[in-house]
Amino acid sequence: MTELELISPTKTKEDLFNVVSVRKDFPILRIRVHGKPLIYLDNAATSQKPQIVIDVLKKYYEEENANVHRGVHYLSELATQKYECARFKIKKFLNAASEKEIIFTRGATESINLVAATYGKLRVHAGDEVLITGLEHHSNIVPWQLLCEERGAKLRVVPITDSGEIILEEYVRLLSEKTRIVAISHVSNALGTINPVKKMIELAHGHSIPVLVDGAQGVPHLKVDVQDLDCDFYTISSHKVFGPTGFGVLYGKLNLLESMPPYQGGGDMIRSVTFEKTIFNDLPYKFEAGTPHIEGAIGMGAAIDYINALDWNAVEAYEKKLLNYATNALSEIDDLKIIGMAKEKAGVISFVLEGVHPHDIGTILDQEGVAIRTGHHCAQPVMDRFGIPATARASLAFYNTTADIDALVNGIKKVKELFHV
Ligand SMILES: Cc1ncc(COP(=O)(O)O)c(C=O)c1O
């Protein structure tokens, strides 16, 4: 199917999404790699940036750069206003109840570490348990492991099925009076599984257990409403959602954030300091020590403006159609096995090809201009679960097309030819 066939005639909901026009907003999609057009299928690692984000970052450095919250001069006030405006946009985007619930961090990893190091220390004691799932990224494993080691607590893990879905009955069984925190990914970066987080939160809340949702891979694919989910914490990675790198968000319920001690000490997180005592700043600044990633926030605000301008229902429908197309096309290749066939999936396809190491697949595809990721995807326990060291992973964004998938399939056929498999 060609790109134009994909969008015309506009009879179905998914066809209302105009991918040809959307692609024009992402300048990098026009480059060539090794003489071939770039086919970018590594969106779970990081997404590409629309022109509006690039323009906003350039403008910031050309016309607006100053430190925030500190100056009375024009530029500092302008930078502060833009920075806080980004917070307002993110609050609206997530449907948080207050801007005070939106903490700026360096990324999803730092957001999770922040919760583990502050709330975790308050809540988790010797003999307690922290419950995660077998689908987690290392960022949602290691901070809890560190916490458990420090507190003498136990990390418990909800097992997953052969198709890469959480076993809900096991989750229910593992929730107990010992469980102090549940930490689950919204969408698995390694397999694409969409976890039933709303149900899992409800079940945990039934035992008064707070839940952190690692939303690094959720927000790029799904509309998220933190009040509807009723999650206690939700983490976002800006660079995976078309914004700048090195920036992220921690959403937390106000009462929980208020109860938590600061994460780091330094400028901005204080109201007053003497050698005897420091009085901490109000939320959200209590958790934002030091000069923040100002342009990161402003850039992410622009990414949200971009997303808001799209018809998200149509985007979701389009991505679903693209994922089905890719799943069917890859399934037809002999000796190729897709790892992770959950019923509810976002745009990630992990696969192995018999007789060929994933790194070789990635290297040969690169020569064809096709960028995928190979390795353990920072989810080694997922690889262990399937008894493999690594997979090749194609991950989609709404600017990908069926033509991209065709290029991937042709590249894999070349791999097979070269390896005689
Ligand atoms: C599910 C998941 N959680 C957390 C992270 C870490 O995000 P960040 O790069 O913002 O630290 C990633 C990054 O790949 C991820 O996929």
mmCIF file of N, CA and C in Angstrom, residues 241-361:
data_model
loop_
_atom_site.group_PDB
_atom_site.id
_atom_site.type_symbol
_atom_site.label_atom_id
_atom_site.label_comp_id
_atom_site.label_asym_id
_atom_site.label_seq_id
_atom_site.Cartn_x
_atom_site.Cartn_y
_atom_site.Cartn_z
ATOM 1 N N VAL A 241 8.463 11.511 23.564
ATOM 2 C CA VAL A 241 7.161 12.061 23.183
ATOM 3 C C VAL A 241 7.381 13.359 22.372
ATOM 4 N N PHE A 242 8.405 13.281 21.501
ATOM 5 C CA PHE A 242 8.665 14.313 20.482
ATOM 6 C C PHE A 242 9.253 15.610 21.056
ATOM 7 N N GLY A 243 9.684 15.559 22.325
ATOM 8 C CA GLY A 243 10.324 16.718 22.944
ATOM 9 C C GLY A 243 11.826 16.501 23.096
ATOM 10 N N PRO A 244 12.518 17.451 23.744
ATOM 11 C CA PRO A 244 13.973 17.369 23.897
ATOM 12 C C PRO A 244 14.416 16.247 24.842
ATOM 13 N N THR A 245 15.676 15.858 24.697
ATOM 14 C CA THR A 245 16.260 14.861 25.611
ATOM 15 C C THR A 245 16.618 15.528 26.945
ATOM 16 N N GLY A 246 16.868 14.688 27.943
ATOM 17 C CA GLY A 246 17.318 15.195 29.244
ATOM 18 C C GLY A 246 16.235 15.897 30.037
ATOM 19 N N PHE A 247 14.995 15.665 29.663
ATOM 20 C CA PHE A 247 13.892 16.309 30.378
ATOM 21 C C PHE A 247 12.766 15.293 30.582
ATOM 22 N N GLY A 248 12.085 15.423 31.705
ATOM 23 C CA GLY A 248 10.970 14.530 31.964
ATOM 24 C C GLY A 248 10.070 15.108 33.037
ATOM 25 N N VAL A 249 9.065 14.342 33.369
ATOM 26 C CA VAL A 249 8.061 14.830 34.306
ATOM 27 C C VAL A 249 7.736 13.726 35.309
ATOM 28 N N LEU A 250 7.542 14.147 36.531
ATOM 29 C CA LEU A 250 6.925 13.269 37.520
ATOM 30 C C LEU A 250 5.604 13.903 37.907
ATOM 31 N N TYR A 251 4.513 13.189 37.639
ATOM 32 C CA TYR A 251 3.225 13.603 38.201
ATOM 33 C C TYR A 251 3.073 12.870 39.531
ATOM 34 N N GLY A 252 2.618 13.582 40.543
ATOM 35 C CA GLY A 252 2.319 12.925 41.809
ATOM 36 C C GLY A 252 1.093 13.570 42.429
ATOM 37 N N LYS A 253 0.312 12.791 43.145
ATOM 38 C CA LYS A 253 -0.842 13.375 43.840
ATOM 39 C C LYS A 253 -0.331 14.352 44.889
ATOM 40 N N LEU A 254 -1.018 15.472 44.991
ATOM 41 C CA LEU A 254 -0.560 16.575 45.837
ATOM 42 C C LEU A 254 -0.255 16.143 47.279
ATOM 43 N N ASN A 255 -1.182 15.406 47.877
ATOM 44 C CA ASN A 255 -0.983 15.032 49.287
ATOM 45 C C ASN A 255 0.250 14.151 49.472
ATOM 46 N N LEU A 256 0.543 13.316 48.465
ATOM 47 C CA LEU A 256 1.730 12.459 48.567
ATOM 48 C C LEU A 256 2.996 13.288 48.411
ATOM 49 N N LEU A 257 2.989 14.160 47.403
ATOM 50 C CA LEU A 257 4.177 14.999 47.182
ATOM 51 C C LEU A 257 4.449 15.868 48.409
ATOM 52 N N GLU A 258 3.356 16.342 49.010
ATOM 53 C CA GLU A 258 3.537 17.197 50.192
ATOM 54 C C GLU A 258 4.169 16.425 51.346
ATOM 55 N N SER A 259 3.835 15.145 51.423
ATOM 56 C CA SER A 259 4.336 14.349 52.552
ATOM 57 C C SER A 259 5.801 13.933 52.368
ATOM 58 N N MET A 260 6.311 14.094 51.154
ATOM 59 C CA MET A 260 7.637 13.547 50.849
ATOM 60 C C MET A 260 8.762 14.534 51.162
ATOM 61 N N PRO A 261 9.892 14.021 51.644
ATOM 62 C CA PRO A 261 11.046 14.911 51.837
ATOM 63 C C PRO A 261 11.647 15.265 50.475
ATOM 64 N N PRO A 262 12.482 16.317 50.420
ATOM 65 C CA PRO A 262 13.108 16.665 49.135
ATOM 66 C C PRO A 262 13.991 15.527 48.627
ATOM 67 N N TYR A 263 14.258 15.568 47.331
ATOM 68 C CA TYR A 263 15.104 14.549 46.693
ATOM 69 C C TYR A 263 16.556 15.009 46.712
ATOM 70 N N GLN A 264 16.782 16.235 46.233
ATOM 71 C CA GLN A 264 18.130 16.798 46.221
ATOM 72 C C GLN A 264 18.081 18.181 46.850
ATOM 73 N N GLY A 265 19.221 18.578 47.432
ATOM 74 C CA GLY A 265 19.300 19.920 48.011
ATOM 75 C C GLY A 265 20.015 20.869 47.072
ATOM 76 N N GLY A 266 19.697 22.141 47.171
ATOM 77 C CA GLY A 266 20.369 23.123 46.326
ATOM 78 C C GLY A 266 19.494 24.341 46.134
ATOM 79 N N GLY A 267 19.819 25.132 45.126
ATOM 80 C CA GLY A 267 19.038 26.330 44.832
ATOM 81 C C GLY A 267 17.633 25.968 44.397
ATOM 82 N N ASP A 268 16.738 26.910 44.504
ATOM 83 C CA ASP A 268 15.353 26.811 44.035
ATOM 84 C C ASP A 268 14.447 25.920 44.885
ATOM 85 N N MET A 269 15.025 24.907 45.549
ATOM 86 C CA MET A 269 14.148 24.020 46.333
ATOM 87 C C MET A 269 13.988 24.531 47.763
ATOM 88 N N ILE A 270 14.527 25.720 48.029
ATOM 89 C CA ILE A 270 14.480 26.246 49.399
ATOM 90 C C ILE A 270 13.659 27.541 49.471
ATOM 91 N N ARG A 271 13.117 27.801 50.652
ATOM 92 C CA ARG A 271 12.534 29.120 50.880
ATOM 93 C C ARG A 271 13.532 29.974 51.662
ATOM 94 N N SER A 272 14.194 29.353 52.633
ATOM 95 C CA SER A 272 15.245 30.086 53.351
ATOM 96 C C SER A 272 16.280 29.093 53.880
ATOM 97 N N VAL A 273 17.511 29.575 53.958
ATOM 98 C CA VAL A 273 18.600 28.721 54.441
ATOM 99 C C VAL A 273 19.414 29.460 55.491
ATOM 100 N N THR A 274 19.618 28.821 56.612
ATOM 101 C CA THR A 274 20.652 29.269 57.552
ATOM 102 C C THR A 274 21.508 28.039 57.811
ATOM 103 N N PHE A 275 22.647 28.230 58.473
ATOM 104 C CA PHE A 275 23.475 27.057 58.762
ATOM 105 C C PHE A 275 22.765 26.099 59.710
ATOM 106 N N GLU A 276 21.802 26.631 60.438
ATOM 107 C CA GLU A 276 21.098 25.775 61.403
ATOM 108 C C GLU A 276 19.954 25.012 60.734
ATOM 109 N N LYS A 277 19.280 25.691 59.778
ATOM 110 C CA LYS A 277 18.045 25.065 59.276
ATOM 111 C C LYS A 277 17.670 25.587 57.890
ATOM 112 N N THR A 278 17.128 24.679 57.096
ATOM 113 C CA THR A 278 16.612 25.077 55.781
ATOM 114 C C THR A 278 15.107 24.859 55.761
ATOM 115 N N ILE A 279 14.413 25.892 55.274
ATOM 116 C CA ILE A 279 12.964 25.709 55.069
ATOM 117 C C ILE A 279 12.759 25.474 53.573
ATOM 118 N N PHE A 280 12.088 24.382 53.264
ATOM 119 C CA PHE A 280 11.969 24.000 51.864
ATOM 120 C C PHE A 280 10.904 24.824 51.156
ATOM 121 N N ASN A 281 11.072 24.912 49.852
ATOM 122 C CA ASN A 281 10.130 25.652 49.014
ATOM 123 C C ASN A 281 8.817 24.880 48.877
ATOM 124 N N ASP A 282 7.814 25.570 48.349
ATOM 125 C CA ASP A 282 6.530 24.915 48.089
ATOM 126 C C ASP A 282 6.663 24.006 46.877
ATOM 127 N N LEU A 283 5.643 23.188 46.687
ATOM 128 C CA LEU A 283 5.570 22.369 45.477
ATOM 129 C C LEU A 283 5.305 23.274 44.276
ATOM 130 N N PRO A 284 5.817 22.960 43.128
ATOM 131 C CA PRO A 284 6.626 21.782 42.786
ATOM 132 C C PRO A 284 8.115 21.981 43.014
ATOM 133 N N TYR A 285 8.492 23.228 43.446
ATOM 134 C CA TYR A 285 9.927 23.585 43.455
ATOM 135 C C TYR A 285 10.730 22.804 44.493
ATOM 136 N N LYS A 286 10.028 22.284 45.506
ATOM 137 C CA LYS A 286 10.709 21.502 46.539
ATOM 138 C C LYS A 286 11.533 20.361 45.916
ATOM 139 N N PHE A 287 11.075 19.888 44.760
ATOM 140 C CA PHE A 287 11.765 18.765 44.109
ATOM 141 C C PHE A 287 12.598 19.182 42.906
ATOM 142 N N GLU A 288 12.814 20.487 42.759
ATOM 143 C CA GLU A 288 13.546 20.944 41.569
ATOM 144 C C GLU A 288 14.789 21.733 41.984
ATOM 145 N N ALA A 289 15.762 21.018 42.531
ATOM 146 C CA ALA A 289 16.989 21.683 43.000
ATOM 147 C C ALA A 289 17.885 22.054 41.823
ATOM 148 N N GLY A 290 18.476 23.229 41.905
ATOM 149 C CA GLY A 290 19.449 23.645 40.887
ATOM 150 C C GLY A 290 18.796 24.253 39.662
ATOM 151 N N THR A 291 19.628 24.761 38.768
ATOM 152 C CA THR A 291 19.092 25.337 37.528
ATOM 153 C C THR A 291 18.479 24.213 36.701
ATOM 154 N N PRO A 292 17.227 24.345 36.351
ATOM 155 C CA PRO A 292 16.575 23.243 35.633
ATOM 156 C C PRO A 292 16.904 23.247 34.139
ATOM 157 N N HIS A 293 16.375 22.261 33.449
ATOM 158 C CA HIS A 293 16.527 22.147 31.992
ATOM 159 C C HIS A 293 15.442 23.029 31.369
ATOM 160 N N ILE A 294 15.727 24.328 31.362
ATOM 161 C CA ILE A 294 14.694 25.311 30.988
ATOM 162 C C ILE A 294 14.183 25.077 29.567
ATOM 163 N N GLU A 295 15.125 24.944 28.635
ATOM 164 C CA GLU A 295 14.698 24.762 27.240
ATOM 165 C C GLU A 295 14.056 23.386 27.041
ATOM 166 N N GLY A 296 14.419 22.444 27.923
ATOM 167 C CA GLY A 296 13.774 21.126 27.857
ATOM 168 C C GLY A 296 12.288 21.254 28.127
ATOM 169 N N ALA A 297 11.965 22.031 29.173
ATOM 170 C CA ALA A 297 10.553 22.231 29.522
ATOM 171 C C ALA A 297 9.823 22.962 28.397
ATOM 172 N N ILE A 298 10.454 24.019 27.901
ATOM 173 C CA ILE A 298 9.803 24.819 26.857
ATOM 174 C C ILE A 298 9.618 23.971 25.590
ATOM 175 N N GLY A 299 10.642 23.173 25.276
ATOM 176 C CA GLY A 299 10.562 22.300 24.098
ATOM 177 C C GLY A 299 9.479 21.249 24.266
ATOM 178 N N MET A 300 9.361 20.710 25.467
ATOM 179 C CA MET A 300 8.314 19.707 25.670
ATOM 180 C C MET A 300 6.931 20.351 25.588
ATOM 181 N N GLY A 301 6.850 21.584 26.072
ATOM 182 C CA GLY A 301 5.578 22.315 25.930
ATOM 183 C C GLY A 301 5.185 22.434 24.461
ATOM 184 N N ALA A 302 6.195 22.685 23.611
ATOM 185 C CA ALA A 302 5.922 22.798 22.168
ATOM 186 C C ALA A 302 5.513 21.441 21.602
ATOM 187 N N ALA A 303 6.145 20.372 22.094
ATOM 188 C CA ALA A 303 5.779 19.027 21.625
ATOM 189 C C ALA A 303 4.321 18.732 21.986
ATOM 190 N N ILE A 304 3.916 19.202 23.149
ATOM 191 C CA ILE A 304 2.528 18.983 23.572
ATOM 192 C C ILE A 304 1.574 19.804 22.702
ATOM 193 N N ASP A 305 1.983 21.018 22.384
ATOM 194 C CA ASP A 305 1.154 21.813 21.453
ATOM 195 C C ASP A 305 0.965 21.042 20.150
ATOM 196 N N TYR A 306 2.061 20.433 19.689
ATOM 197 C CA TYR A 306 1.996 19.694 18.425
ATOM 198 C C TYR A 306 1.026 18.508 18.548
ATOM 199 N N ILE A 307 1.189 17.750 19.615
ATOM 200 C CA ILE A 307 0.324 16.575 19.822
ATOM 201 C C ILE A 307 -1.139 17.004 19.936
ATOM 202 N N ASN A 308 -1.359 18.096 20.670
ATOM 203 C CA ASN A 308 -2.736 18.560 20.874
ATOM 204 C C ASN A 308 -3.399 18.969 19.557
ATOM 205 N N ALA A 309 -2.572 19.363 18.594
ATOM 206 C CA ALA A 309 -3.141 19.796 17.311
ATOM 207 C C ALA A 309 -3.571 18.589 16.461
ATOM 208 N N LEU A 310 -3.130 17.391 16.856
ATOM 209 C CA LEU A 310 -3.516 16.192 16.101
ATOM 210 C C LEU A 310 -4.833 15.638 16.658
ATOM 211 N N ASP A 311 -5.540 14.915 15.817
ATOM 212 C CA ASP A 311 -6.738 14.225 16.294
ATOM 213 C C ASP A 311 -6.253 12.907 16.904
ATOM 214 N N TRP A 312 -6.165 12.872 18.223
ATOM 215 C CA TRP A 312 -5.495 11.749 18.858
ATOM 216 C C TRP A 312 -6.243 10.423 18.655
ATOM 217 N N ASN A 313 -7.563 10.482 18.542
ATOM 218 C CA ASN A 313 -8.302 9.239 18.266
ATOM 219 C C ASN A 313 -7.878 8.662 16.926
ATOM 220 N N ALA A 314 -7.706 9.575 15.955
ATOM 221 C CA ALA A 314 -7.285 9.135 14.627
ATOM 222 C C ALA A 314 -5.849 8.616 14.663
ATOM 223 N N VAL A 315 -4.996 9.257 15.481
ATOM 224 C CA VAL A 315 -3.602 8.806 15.610
ATOM 225 C C VAL A 315 -3.579 7.379 16.173
ATOM 226 N N GLU A 316 -4.343 7.170 17.225
ATOM 227 C CA GLU A 316 -4.352 5.836 17.856
ATOM 228 C C GLU A 316 -4.846 4.782 16.874
ATOM 229 N N ALA A 317 -5.892 5.136 16.142
ATOM 230 C CA ALA A 317 -6.445 4.184 15.168
ATOM 231 C C ALA A 317 -5.425 3.910 14.063
ATOM 232 N N TYR A 318 -4.737 4.959 13.627
ATOM 233 C CA TYR A 318 -3.730 4.798 12.570
ATOM 234 C C TYR A 318 -2.588 3.904 13.046
ATOM 235 N N GLU A 319 -2.114 4.165 14.255
ATOM 236 C CA GLU A 319 -0.993 3.369 14.789
ATOM 237 C C GLU A 319 -1.388 1.895 14.922
ATOM 238 N N LYS A 320 -2.627 1.689 15.301
ATOM 239 C CA LYS A 320 -3.119 0.310 15.451
ATOM 240 C C LYS A 320 -3.091 -0.411 14.101
ATOM 241 N N LYS A 321 -3.548 0.314 13.098
ATOM 242 C CA LYS A 321 -3.600 -0.256 11.760
ATOM 243 C C LYS A 321 -2.171 -0.570 11.272
ATOM 244 N N LEU A 322 -1.267 0.363 11.561
ATOM 245 C CA LEU A 322 0.127 0.186 11.149
ATOM 246 C C LEU A 322 0.760 -1.010 11.874
ATOM 247 N N LEU A 323 0.458 -1.130 13.154
ATOM 248 C CA LEU A 323 0.996 -2.247 13.932
ATOM 249 C C LEU A 323 0.476 -3.577 13.376
ATOM 250 N N ASN A 324 -0.815 -3.622 13.037
ATOM 251 C CA ASN A 324 -1.379 -4.850 12.464
ATOM 252 C C ASN A 324 -0.704 -5.180 11.145
ATOM 253 N N TYR A 325 -0.515 -4.139 10.332
ATOM 254 C CA TYR A 325 0.129 -4.331 9.030
ATOM 255 C C TYR A 325 1.529 -4.925 9.235
ATOM 256 N N ALA A 326 2.280 -4.331 10.181
ATOM 257 C CA ALA A 326 3.652 -4.778 10.439
ATOM 258 C C ALA A 326 3.654 -6.205 11.001
ATOM 259 N N THR A 327 2.736 -6.466 11.925
ATOM 260 C CA THR A 327 2.687 -7.807 12.540
ATOM 261 C C THR A 327 2.404 -8.859 11.470
ATOM 262 N N ASN A 328 1.439 -8.561 10.593
ATOM 263 C CA ASN A 328 1.105 -9.522 9.536
ATOM 264 C C ASN A 328 2.278 -9.707 8.589
ATOM 265 N N ALA A 329 2.913 -8.592 8.203
ATOM 266 C CA ALA A 329 4.013 -8.674 7.229
ATOM 267 C C ALA A 329 5.189 -9.462 7.812
ATOM 268 N N LEU A 330 5.516 -9.214 9.063
ATOM 269 C CA LEU A 330 6.657 -9.914 9.660
ATOM 270 C C LEU A 330 6.326 -11.387 9.928
ATOM 271 N N SER A 331 5.070 -11.638 10.262
ATOM 272 C CA SER A 331 4.670 -13.023 10.559
ATOM 273 C C SER A 331 4.818 -13.914 9.335
ATOM 274 N N GLU A 332 4.768 -13.299 8.164
ATOM 275 C CA GLU A 332 4.863 -14.111 6.943
ATOM 276 C C GLU A 332 6.294 -14.520 6.611
ATOM 277 N N ILE A 333 7.262 -13.954 7.306
ATOM 278 C CA ILE A 333 8.667 -14.287 7.013
ATOM 279 C C ILE A 333 9.041 -15.591 7.729
ATOM 280 N N ASP A 334 9.510 -16.545 6.954
ATOM 281 C CA ASP A 334 9.910 -17.835 7.544
ATOM 282 C C ASP A 334 11.030 -17.627 8.552
ATOM 283 N N ASP A 335 11.020 -18.420 9.575
ATOM 284 C CA ASP A 335 12.076 -18.415 10.612
ATOM 285 C C ASP A 335 12.105 -17.148 11.463
ATOM 286 N N LEU A 336 11.147 -16.260 11.248
ATOM 287 C CA LEU A 336 11.081 -15.053 12.096
ATOM 288 C C LEU A 336 10.023 -15.275 13.171
ATOM 289 N N LYS A 337 10.383 -14.957 14.398
ATOM 290 C CA LYS A 337 9.424 -15.130 15.490
ATOM 291 C C LYS A 337 9.236 -13.800 16.218
ATOM 292 N N ILE A 338 7.991 -13.389 16.312
ATOM 293 C CA ILE A 338 7.708 -12.166 17.061
ATOM 294 C C ILE A 338 7.646 -12.524 18.543
ATOM 295 N N ILE A 339 8.366 -11.757 19.347
ATOM 296 C CA ILE A 339 8.350 -11.978 20.804
ATOM 297 C C ILE A 339 7.397 -10.942 21.401
ATOM 298 N N GLY A 340 6.320 -11.444 21.986
ATOM 299 C CA GLY A 340 5.337 -10.524 22.565
ATOM 300 C C GLY A 340 4.152 -10.357 21.630
ATOM 301 N N MET A 341 3.108 -11.123 21.909
ATOM 302 C CA MET A 341 1.902 -11.064 21.070
ATOM 303 C C MET A 341 0.691 -10.752 21.946
ATOM 304 N N ALA A 342 0.847 -9.780 22.824
ATOM 305 C CA ALA A 342 -0.263 -9.423 23.714
ATOM 306 C C ALA A 342 -1.447 -8.938 22.893
ATOM 307 N N LYS A 343 -2.641 -9.137 23.458
ATOM 308 C CA LYS A 343 -3.854 -8.684 22.750
ATOM 309 C C LYS A 343 -3.843 -7.167 22.639
ATOM 310 N N GLU A 344 -3.443 -6.501 23.717
ATOM 311 C CA GLU A 344 -3.375 -5.031 23.697
ATOM 312 C C GLU A 344 -1.922 -4.621 23.551
ATOM 313 N N LYS A 345 -1.605 -4.063 22.388
ATOM 314 C CA LYS A 345 -0.215 -3.696 22.140
ATOM 315 C C LYS A 345 -0.110 -2.305 21.554
ATOM 316 N N ALA A 346 0.978 -1.609 21.882
ATOM 317 C CA ALA A 346 1.307 -0.350 21.202
ATOM 318 C C ALA A 346 2.411 -0.665 20.191
ATOM 319 N N GLY A 347 2.832 0.328 19.445
ATOM 320 C CA GLY A 347 3.680 0.109 18.266
ATOM 321 C C GLY A 347 5.089 -0.396 18.478
ATOM 322 N N VAL A 348 5.231 -1.560 19.051
ATOM 323 C CA VAL A 348 6.554 -2.165 19.231
ATOM 324 C C VAL A 348 6.488 -3.596 18.723
ATOM 325 N N ILE A 349 7.439 -3.965 17.858
ATOM 326 C CA ILE A 349 7.522 -5.368 17.450
ATOM 327 C C ILE A 349 8.939 -5.848 17.679
ATOM 328 N N SER A 350 9.071 -6.753 18.650
ATOM 329 C CA SER A 350 10.350 -7.384 18.940
ATOM 330 C C SER A 350 10.371 -8.709 18.211
ATOM 331 N N PHE A 351 11.492 -9.023 17.597
ATOM 332 C CA PHE A 351 11.526 -10.314 16.901
ATOM 333 C C PHE A 351 12.926 -10.924 16.904
ATOM 334 N N VAL A 352 12.945 -12.221 16.666
ATOM 335 C CA VAL A 352 14.221 -12.922 16.487
ATOM 336 C C VAL A 352 14.129 -13.682 15.161
ATOM 337 N N LEU A 353 15.276 -13.867 14.557
ATOM 338 C CA LEU A 353 15.349 -14.579 13.282
ATOM 339 C C LEU A 353 16.314 -15.737 13.494
ATOM 340 N N GLU A 354 15.785 -16.943 13.255
ATOM 341 C CA GLU A 354 16.599 -18.124 13.552
ATOM 342 C C GLU A 354 17.925 -18.091 12.785
ATOM 343 N N GLY A 355 19.005 -18.322 13.493
ATOM 344 C CA GLY A 355 20.318 -18.415 12.827
ATOM 345 C C GLY A 355 21.016 -17.085 12.626
ATOM 346 N N VAL A 356 20.375 -15.972 13.027
ATOM 347 C CA VAL A 356 21.023 -14.664 12.841
ATOM 348 C C VAL A 356 20.958 -13.883 14.156
ATOM 349 N N HIS A 357 22.111 -13.357 14.582
ATOM 350 C CA HIS A 357 22.095 -12.565 15.810
ATOM 351 C C HIS A 357 21.402 -11.225 15.546
ATOM 352 N N PRO A 358 20.586 -10.746 16.496
ATOM 353 C CA PRO A 358 19.892 -9.460 16.289
ATOM 354 C C PRO A 358 20.835 -8.320 15.881
ATOM 355 N N HIS A 359 22.066 -8.305 16.405
ATOM 356 C CA HIS A 359 22.985 -7.220 16.038
ATOM 357 C C HIS A 359 23.309 -7.251 14.541
ATOM 358 N N ASP A 360 23.403 -8.458 13.997
ATOM 359 C CA ASP A 360 23.666 -8.562 12.557
ATOM 360 C C ASP A 360 22.458 -8.058 11.762
ATOM 361 N N ILE A 361 21.269 -8.352 12.270
ATOM 362 C CA ILE A 361 20.056 -7.845 11.594
ATOM 363 C C ILE A 361 20.105 -6.316 11.574
#
